[in-house]
Amino acid sequence: MKRIFEIDPWKVVTHEFKPEEKRLQESMTSIGNEYMGMRGMFEETYSGDTHKGIYLGGVWYPDKTRVGWWKNGYPEYFGKVINAVDFTKVDIKLNGSSVDLAKDEFSDFELALDMKKGILNRSFIVAKDGQKFRLNFERFVSVAQKELYASKITVENLSDTEASVEIRSYIDADVFNEDANYDEKFWNVLAQNVAETHMSLTAQTIPNNFGTPQFTTEMLADHVTDLRPMAAETTEKSVINTFAGQIAAGQTVTFEKRVIVVTSRDHETQAALTQAAQTLSQKQAESSFEELKVAQAAGWAKRWEKADVEISGNAESQQGIRFNLFQLFSTYYGDDARLNIGPKGFTGEKYGGATYWDTEAFAVPLYLALADESVTKNLLKYRYDQLAGAYHNAQQQGLKGALYPMVTFNGIECHNEWEITFEEIHRNGTIAYAIYNYTRYTGDEEYATHNGFDVLVGIARFWADRVHYSKRKGQYMIHGVTGPNEYENNVNNNWYTNMLAKWCLNYANEIADKVSAQKLAQLDLGETERQKWHEIADNMYLPQDQELGIFVQHDTFLDKDLTPVKDLPAGQLPLNQNWSWDKILRSPYIKQADVLQGIYYFVEDFTPEQKEKNFDFYEPLTVHESSLSPSIHSVLAADLHKEDKAFEMYSRTARLDLDNYNNDTEDGLHITSMTGSWLAIVQGFAGMRVIDGELEFAPFLPKEWDDYKFRINFRGRLLSIEVDKEGSKIELLKGEPLKIKLNGEETKLAAK
Amino acid sequence: MKRIFEIDPWKVVTHEFKPEEKRLQESMTSIGNEYMGMRGMFEETYSGDTHKGIYLGGVWYPDKTRVGWWKNGYPEYFGKVINAVDFTKVDIKLNGSSVDLAKDEFSDFELALDMKKGILNRSFIVAKDGQKFRLNFERFVSVAQKELYASKITVENLSDTEASVEIRSYIDADVFNEDANYDEKFWNVLAQNVAETHMSLTAQTIPNNFGTPQFTTEMLADHVTDLRPMAAETTEKSVINTFAGQIAAGQTVTFEKRVIVVTSRDHETQAALTQAAQTLSQKQAESSFEELKVAQAAGWAKRWEKADVEISGNAESQQGIRFNLFQLFSTYYGDDARLNIGPKGFTGEKYGGATYWDTEAFAVPLYLALADESVTKNLLKYRYDQLAGAYHNAQQQGLKGALYPMVTFNGIECHNEWEITFEEIHRNGTIAYAIYNYTRYTGDEEYATHNGFDVLVGIARFWADRVHYSKRKGQYMIHGVTGPNEYENNVNNNWYTNMLAKWCLNYANEIADKVSAQKLAQLDLGETERQKWHEIADNMYLPQDQELGIFVQHDTFLDKDLTPVKDLPAGQLPLNQNWSWDKILRSPYIKQADVLQGIYYFVEDFTPEQKEKNFDFYEPLTVHESSLSPSIHSVLAADLHKEDKAFEMYSRTARLDLDNYNNDTEDGLHITSMTGSWLAIVQGFAGMRVIDGELEFAPFLPKEWDDYKFRINFRGRLLSIEVDKEGSKIELLKGEPLKIKLNGEETKLAAK
């Protein structure tokens, strides 16, 4: 654990700058608006170690696969969101010398991300040539106008003599990805324009051999400043506007840079790009920087109104939950069905920025409750639109039906590690589960019975082909899989996978009863095939141990040496930094919920005894070395009235990045895991469930807190739930009256 | 299957040259003398696709690991034999134009590798400028003087007018490895010298970060020719001697290039290298090319005298067995205990040229019978010398004892694929088995009870720590392994591995009874530890199925869909080219002998019924997609009197490369698999065993043959065994009389 920011309810703020923590600081002060985002790198020159990263949603490159040992069926490329053309870059010269915090003396440093308003602010006093200056930087990517990046630099001369200032502002396509497989740079410059106070650059991703789109982006920068324009330059890969002037003693100059970023994802031709950039730029020019900020704050206020969680009695928790929601919404807010939620959002390169099953497993429940239904529907539509890719993936493995990928931009599998790519197929079940989850929460069956049904049938057909019949056992089995616990690979009959496959077959059949004859005919789904699905589901082998009363993680799990985690010698944790891979694999230690993930999905279908026996068996073997682990355990512990355990697990997810728990936040934030603290509070502490179309709560107050309060959206209503030492209070803030269950008792709510 | 060479008892010969088969042709015409070797690439300019490869035994580079996804414990580098400085290169200009078979018109092509003498010959008629010339090339690496490469080019002017000829001869360090991880070139030039008719170049491998040695080589070339020396040049990375002259109509000129190759493996300083090269060069200069060839032929004759196998009635088989023995002996003849038998010898880059368990499993039995005992002892010493590396490898995995590596030059593991590196640990058992095999064959217990015991104890300590106790089963288990069948990964309780681990513990204990108290004390081996070994061995879990009467390959093997190979739909084989990796893994199909490998090792310890039931169960599931597979099956089939099966399996191994069975011989020959056809004939058809110190035979004659005859060395004797339609005849050619068993009956042999 390493906490480098101060505790504050609405801010991520620090008054220290340590070069060795720069990457971590950059990750933590990332900003985004779904359309684009960036790490918290400095705008101005910084000659020390830094990881500059600006990313545009859906702008990626298919980087040719590079592996040590090729396995049949590996994908041809690994898609990655590439580092965009750098439109933030400036060089600030004071008395002829560049401001560079890696070299300059400075004081009064403050860095603050205002989560309420979505604005990043930084200021410090720097000494140059015997004079002192206060510099202030503000920046944001607009949630009111997605194409807009706005920044404002203020330079105040604190000395008693005049000083010179020169600011060079860049749009620079000479950028690289730290994780490029072949050290290629991904941008070619197509056009450059530069005039006195504005400039633009058009760049295109380099060609690829895989038939995936080449993206074109245009960046158009306008400057508003007290300084005089001095030069307009182009270099091979950049354009530069230079401004200069004098600052009298005690005086201040300001420098605004507003950039419009448009891409070929929204505009087909290069001419259309330029036209769009100009139109947007003119429109933005009508507003002052203050007005743009007001619009930004208003946009964020609207989001917080629907989603804020207030916690009294624990300032760390308060900051933690807001930080998680802020970063989630910065990554994805459902405006564009072609986008999804990368595990690191716009905060780093690792994992390539593509789509994982994390979205359906961990993000969908949150967006269902905190944003409009259309947001989740867009997430579902994303998978429907990529169904052809999923069929392709199954075919690559010689199988029928659709296999959703582990990692993708376009539906085609990008991951290349056989034990994951080929074997972690449980992901396919979660794609179907998200349809079920949406349908259950919204009550809207339209998606499941129309486009969603195409997805369900593809998935069911995959499972029906992927199972095999064991003559010895007289049951269907699934060999050679990796479950959610990636600390075991290539196991047979993972209970979670088999259970989910069985459920998928049954659910597809259940929905099939509700779809039109026309739809069935269109998908060529007849009685014989449906009967086969029934037969497989009814005869699916689900490993259990009668004596222990548990579901068995996979066939030979119980032969392991089952020493609990707490009895490991000191210094062994985290295992992934201390044990060789083979030792981890044959150990009983679980990276993230596996059997318990399945119980979490269908928590209302298991008896308290089943839940307790499995929890008590598996949790002591779990090392939670995936950021996706503790939240699921928190929800289940709460369900079992293990309140201390629930809070302990919540604590590990609440400030995962704020406290750099896994010692890897410098690579970027764990965006999809950020749902975890919300799930722990809402599904865990407050016990929220939707059963038979009815909302239910069974709240408790963690003894570490005085009070907590959150809002959720449910079928057109906005509800507020508050839990304090007296008990719990549920209010309907907006919408038609509804019945809910609170602690098992039916209650009718009406808005006041 | 693709046969590009003609059938001939002693030659690999063709009269065709097809550019698209060039790499395959190069592999097949490789030559070597253990000290160095090379592919059959042309000496002269060839502008088409070619894979030039010259390799020096034990001269390697630690290439920094490059993997897609790093796993804890992976080695830092992958060692590879690097392509040596090219000392063969010449450019031949006729009338001012370079001979280049990729561009020139030519006829009367012949390429012939004389296996009896170890000489490669090539000739063709080429048209240049309206004139025709016959060119002839001879070359060899000497078995009489390991440092010597000699080549002779003859140019005959077939036209009726004079022609000009110019030959430029190179030593060129500007070479690369096709499989370099980071596309680096591995040689730096240290010194260059060039005079009228001779030249030398000293080069050193580039520095590395892993503390492994940097090798220096010096190449010294002398030329003997009718042509006049014209120029002596150096370029950045090469030295060049140029010769020229006229050839009258009908006349011939000759051009000899003799190169001495010395390395820092044998001489410490650069000065010593130069001194050695000069001394050797002067010594060689005393002999004519014909005399050098005579010495070469005599060296090979001595080898063949001990080892030749004659087969009548099947010319393909005759050529196949000689090709295999020739290439094996070219790769390794036991002169240098620092060397081993790379899976591709000097014939290609794949697998890096290092040491695999193939040596102990497949090559040791052959060298025991076909060469002096010292040869095998050197192979054992190689492992003893690398024991520290094996301890290091175990420690990397958090384990005690010694784990011999999958791939190595120095004992340190180089391989980086977790399912192999960390899990294919059965290799450790074979290292111990080779000690047992040597001791059994030679009757010499000295090695096993001295240096060999250090190895046995290291291995036993590894197994004792690697097992775990299953409370549920009340037995010791080994989870998370890959058996010899690499078409399954990460299985539990692989019968072969468990059986071999148990045997190692018992064998180490058995030898411990025979070693000195001093030795026991030196290794700190006390009664408690030895008791523990006994306890583990006695309680090792060995999966069996009573009903089927078989040993079970691993815990859940029998749950698979056990459709035999013959019932697979057409077009599925080879699986490794048609199925995705996951499908292969969960299938029951076996790449190479697994349970049967264990039965092969201890064939005399199993009942005929056990052998038959296991063979009949596993062989039909085996796809033999490893070149190491068919020979083991052939031996076992012969043991079970399944003569047709034994011959079928033999046929798949006899001409594996000659007929390019696996369609990958262009990458190099399957050197370690070349033992297979000999094993099939000698241990299979002739039923050779050593039981209680006595040689036994139980021969049969395959109905496809008229006769076969081979020689073996056994405890100081040379024996000849001949099997024909009348029966079998065993003669003692040299050495003291001895008793053997023939078809179960004891016979006494005496030399005539």
PDB file of C-alpha atoms in Angstrom, chain A residues 391 394-395 398-403 458-459 461-463 465-466:
ATOM      1  CA  TYR A 391     -18.609 -17.263 -34.715  1.00  0.00           C
ATOM      2  CA  ALA A 394     -15.377 -20.751 -32.419  1.00  0.00           C
ATOM      3  CA  GLN A 395     -14.559 -21.850 -35.936  1.00  0.00           C
ATOM      4  CA  GLY A 398     -13.001 -26.215 -34.827  1.00  0.00           C
ATOM      5  CA  LEU A 399     -16.240 -25.633 -32.944  1.00  0.00           C
ATOM      6  CA  LYS A 400     -19.775 -24.641 -33.795  1.00  0.00           C
ATOM      7  CA  GLY A 401     -21.587 -21.585 -32.517  1.00  0.00           C
ATOM      8  CA  ALA A 402     -20.161 -18.365 -31.132  1.00  0.00           C
ATOM      9  CA  LEU A 403     -17.275 -17.919 -28.739  1.00  0.00           C
ATOM     10  CA  GLY A 458     -24.698 -18.663 -30.820  1.00  0.00           C
ATOM     11  CA  ILE A 459     -23.492 -19.219 -27.278  1.00  0.00           C
ATOM     12  CA  ARG A 461     -24.513 -23.829 -29.925  1.00  0.00           C
ATOM     13  CA  PHE A 462     -20.941 -23.347 -28.794  1.00  0.00           C
ATOM     14  CA  TRP A 463     -21.519 -25.117 -25.490  1.00  0.00           C
ATOM     15  CA  ASP A 465     -20.447 -28.627 -29.350  1.00  0.00           C
ATOM     16  CA  ARG A 466     -17.781 -27.988 -26.725  1.00  0.00           C
TER      17      ARG A 466
END
